[in-house]
Amino acid sequence: MLDVLLGGEADITVGPPPTRTDEHIEVLGTEEIVVVASPEHRFSGMDSVPLAELSAEPLVHYDPDNGNALWLDQFAARCGVVLPQPALRTGSPRTAAQLAAVGMGVAIVPFSALTPWPGGTIRSIDPVELRDVVVVVAAPHDGLLRRFVADLKRRGLPDSRMADLNQTGSGSALRATVMPGDARPVTAHARGAP
């Protein structure tokens, strides 16, 4: 995305923080990183998934030149988890979520990758992992861009965490299992799921 901005093909980009840039960056908010698996996967019976549980699972990873690949490898190393060899790789978190939902492995994706909602099991990582979502601005002095970025910040990020799916205040963990064709996930509280 940063290449598109630096090439003059866009005025702003929205996404995770780039590994490095001299451009103007503003944080819009945070989004949760989640685990996606098939509907019948053993993770469907869990409220959340400790990262170490993924070490024995076939992994849908990212192409080595994709920034998500580096982020995922660094995240696992920071948590002391050795990830398995990838079952397959993709350049897109949305594709990773869809592949995991149909049983090609499990994927770790940002919440924003769940569009369209994959028909599968979606769980928080335990402990919950959040990452910044930023806007990178090519010309921060441009008045129209400043107003646009201010509007983005004012509106905030839509549904960027599992807890956003159902605000009940009960304090119990939320889980989502999505069946193909569902417009939104079905949510169930821990120990209260049918």
XYZ file of C-alpha atoms in Angstrom, residues 47-154:
108
model
C -13.691 -19.569 23.958
C -10.320 -18.279 22.759
C -7.169 -19.850 21.344
C -3.765 -19.642 23.025
C -1.187 -18.993 20.308
C 0.754 -22.123 21.317
C -2.248 -24.217 20.141
C -1.374 -23.274 16.558
C 2.053 -24.924 16.657
C 0.576 -28.309 15.687
C -1.954 -27.006 13.157
C -1.613 -26.671 9.371
C -1.091 -22.940 8.919
C -2.357 -20.655 6.188
C 0.542 -18.198 6.171
C 1.350 -15.162 4.043
C 3.666 -14.814 1.062
C 7.208 -14.107 2.305
C 7.283 -10.651 0.657
C 3.979 -9.674 2.310
C 4.218 -7.462 5.407
C 1.754 -9.752 7.202
C 4.230 -12.635 6.960
C 6.897 -10.654 8.780
C 4.396 -9.409 11.355
C 3.069 -12.935 12.047
C 6.552 -14.429 12.382
C 7.628 -11.618 14.741
C 4.415 -11.924 16.762
C 4.899 -15.683 17.226
C 8.568 -15.214 18.170
C 7.648 -12.491 20.673
C 5.175 -14.952 22.253
C 7.734 -17.778 22.269
C 5.740 -19.905 19.813
C 7.270 -21.795 16.914
C 4.820 -21.807 14.028
C 4.587 -24.905 11.828
C 5.666 -24.933 8.207
C 2.892 -23.321 6.175
C 0.336 -25.610 4.549
C -0.024 -22.866 1.945
C 0.636 -19.154 1.538
C -1.394 -16.229 0.264
C -0.897 -12.521 -0.216
C -4.222 -11.534 1.328
C -5.571 -11.799 4.887
C -9.100 -12.053 3.446
C -8.035 -15.010 1.320
C -6.280 -16.561 4.341
C -9.513 -16.290 6.358
C -11.571 -17.841 3.549
C -9.071 -20.691 3.043
C -9.021 -21.432 6.782
C -12.816 -21.368 6.947
C -13.033 -24.142 4.334
C -10.532 -26.338 6.168
C -7.251 -25.647 4.375
C -5.592 -24.896 7.741
C -5.903 -22.221 10.386
C -5.152 -18.561 9.831
C -4.262 -15.597 11.998
C -5.844 -12.506 10.483
C -6.776 -8.957 11.416
C -10.447 -8.465 12.207
C -10.805 -6.283 9.116
C -10.076 -9.366 6.963
C -13.420 -10.873 7.952
C -15.222 -9.173 5.060
C -17.086 -11.021 3.741
C -17.637 -13.100 6.843
C -15.971 -16.455 6.268
C -18.069 -19.547 6.929
C -15.986 -20.824 9.824
C -14.900 -20.575 13.430
C -13.531 -17.218 14.536
C -11.855 -16.917 17.925
C -9.851 -14.350 19.814
C -6.247 -15.155 20.572
C -5.549 -15.677 24.267
C -4.420 -13.168 25.407
C -6.199 -10.791 23.052
C -3.837 -9.248 20.498
C -4.543 -5.776 19.099
C -2.720 -3.837 16.415
C -2.868 -0.223 15.373
C -4.696 0.860 12.257
C -3.137 3.988 10.809
C -3.678 6.431 8.005
C -0.588 7.413 6.030
C -0.955 10.792 4.344
C 1.113 11.833 1.336
C 0.380 15.564 1.711
C -0.510 16.393 5.343
C -0.631 20.118 4.480
C -3.584 19.580 2.102
C -6.710 21.009 3.759
C -9.120 18.528 2.182
C -6.974 15.558 3.273
C -6.719 16.977 6.809
C -10.522 17.233 7.008
C -10.923 13.720 5.585
C -8.483 12.251 8.125
C -10.199 14.183 10.941
C -13.518 12.671 9.818
C -12.000 9.163 9.776
C -10.709 9.665 13.314
C -14.048 11.072 14.504
